[in-house]
Amino acid sequence: MTTRHFIIATAGHVDHGKSALVKALTGTDPDRLPEEKKREITIDLGFAALNVAAPNGDRIHAGIVDVPGHEDFVRNMIAGVGSIDLALFVVAADDGWMPQSEEHLQILSYLGVQRAVIALTKSDLGRIDVVTNQIRKQLLGTTFADSPIIPTSVRTGTGIEKLVNTLATQLARMEPQRDICKPRLFIDRVFTLRGIGTVVTGTLTGGSLHRGQQIVVFPIDLDTRIRSIQSHGQELQVAQPGMRTAINLSDLNLDQIRRGDVVTLPGHGAPTSTLIVRLERSPRLKEDKTVARPLKNGLSIYVHHGASRVGARIRFHENGLLEAGKERIAHLKLAAPIFAFIGDRFVVRDSSERHTIAGGIVLDPDGDKESLASTVGLDDVNSLLRTTLARHGFARRESLLSKSRFSADEISAALINLEASGEVFLSQHIAADWKFWRKRRAQAIDFIDAAHHKSAERPGIDLRELRSALGIQDMEVFESLVADLCEGDFVRKGSVISRASHRPTLPTHLQPAEKQIREALLRQPFDPPSRKTIESDAQARQVVRFLIENGDVTALSLDVLLLRENFARMKSQVTEFISQNGPATVSQLRQALGSSRRVMVPLLERLDRDGVTIRAGDKRRLR
Ligand SMILES: Nc1nc2c(ncn2[C@@H]2O[C@H](COP(=O)(O)OP(=O)(O)OP(=O)(O)O)[C@@H](O)[C@H]2O)c(=O)[nH]1
Ligand SMILES: [Mg+2]
């Protein structure tokens, strides 16, 4: 028998009986603050747990988040419904549909909540048929249009059992939350327990968290460790997605963390404060003149994401407005960074925090001012990869879509498919849009060919020169490009790349200069003129470089050049002299070979380096 985990949150107007219903369902009074007891009103989030059996016998464990209905506390309400599976939407029979019934409905729909069960509370006080009709009318055209409506009364006990069964049937039909190995716990409560330390709680999504695990808390970027985990008072080794989770963190002070911060694993990216989003406004806003006013470029708003609330400014692409019932791509400049993923939903409230004015979905959490994001394929990893790479050209594989709702395995499998279908270029560390890559490769080839043509005497083009000519900042991209070229018709030797077929040749106009230089180096083979003398002009310099690169000439030092065969002869004569006469000084060798100190000193240093000779005092012996 397995246990499946889900999160339910209440919603609905103030005083409509949400908390009373949670108590009737679970036995737990979610109103825990003294002020809540005194004022008989919910101010902040309350929590309870409901265990039910699915029709097939599976156990279902639902964490319930009870939210406040009062208009002053909508901010807290949104923090509670950030990552829920099902809404327990409450409308009281005596009051009917009220302002926060409407606002909560819009919030749930902006956040993409797919399922709801409607409790028609206080059924002992009102006309059930009338209010049921009213609710049906209000839900027409929404995701909840066909949600079950169950009349309940905590006074008489009517409908409570039916409500439990309905919740069980609804949850049993749902898939448990996906585990993509990218856990995020949006912190909704922080407190200290005597003798235990700092505890944070929240709804866990995207992956599991283990006791003892190293985690990071954003946005303060604090690395710490999970000391222990609980869910609804039970000690756990592992908390799974869809669980209300309380974790005790090491080395942490209460004042370092607040509601809205996120616990996650290191290595999945960082929080950002410029987002590209799609903003949408409910057509239902038209009912309310003040709230329905068009949103203008530059407007200050509050963004509610996860359990966080942060000030922001809206920037549309072209100057423009966003009317009720419309949607539009926008940049959001946030007052503080948040840890958002592609596909995350959020709610927008006005700067006075009196009205919910829009909602949205994150298209690019790392959006810069320039780039446009695409709204297509947010739910399909292939199209998301296509559009992301088309937009950026390339990306590092390790960070590509790291902040998305797809697991690393799904992303890498999709990349391999796209490579096979010729849409993406892949190297070990880089993924690139194929068009982008083909263009870069063609540019590189043109550049190398032009270099061969212009300087046929050179072995190729220096990689640094190539990189700066192509304007590629990212070293990994450049290395991948070079490796890709070398899979084909190109070779890399040290820091130089060339066509494999390229053989350096001296152009005819330099051939007389070459002849002169060879003659000069032959005249006194062991004591030739200095490099400075030989490189009398630009042409001579070009020739000398060619001869050195080709190995025809050895540069012993900055100023001493030897023809290759003369270098070989000197080496064998030195060896011969020492083996016949024993260790010898520079001066003895110079005289024996008919050379000069200027040549002999760098020659012997070179032979030392090559492991032919070894220095002992002022003498050389053979190694
Ligand atoms: N007659 C009757 N009264 C109810 C019923 N359910 C709740 N109440 C009363 O309605 C009042 C408000 O109940 P709560 O459960 O606190 O309402 P709430 O929706 O949680 O209110 P907020 O959290 O502040 O938005 C209380 O006085 C309850 O006793 C019911 O089924 N029948
Ligand atoms: Mg309440």
XYZ file of C-alpha atoms in Angstrom, residues 81 116 230 332 474 520:
6
model
C -1.710 28.851 -2.367
C -11.304 22.670 -6.728
C 9.350 16.751 9.886
C 9.698 42.848 -14.738
C 33.168 32.045 -24.132
C 74.793 33.948 -44.805
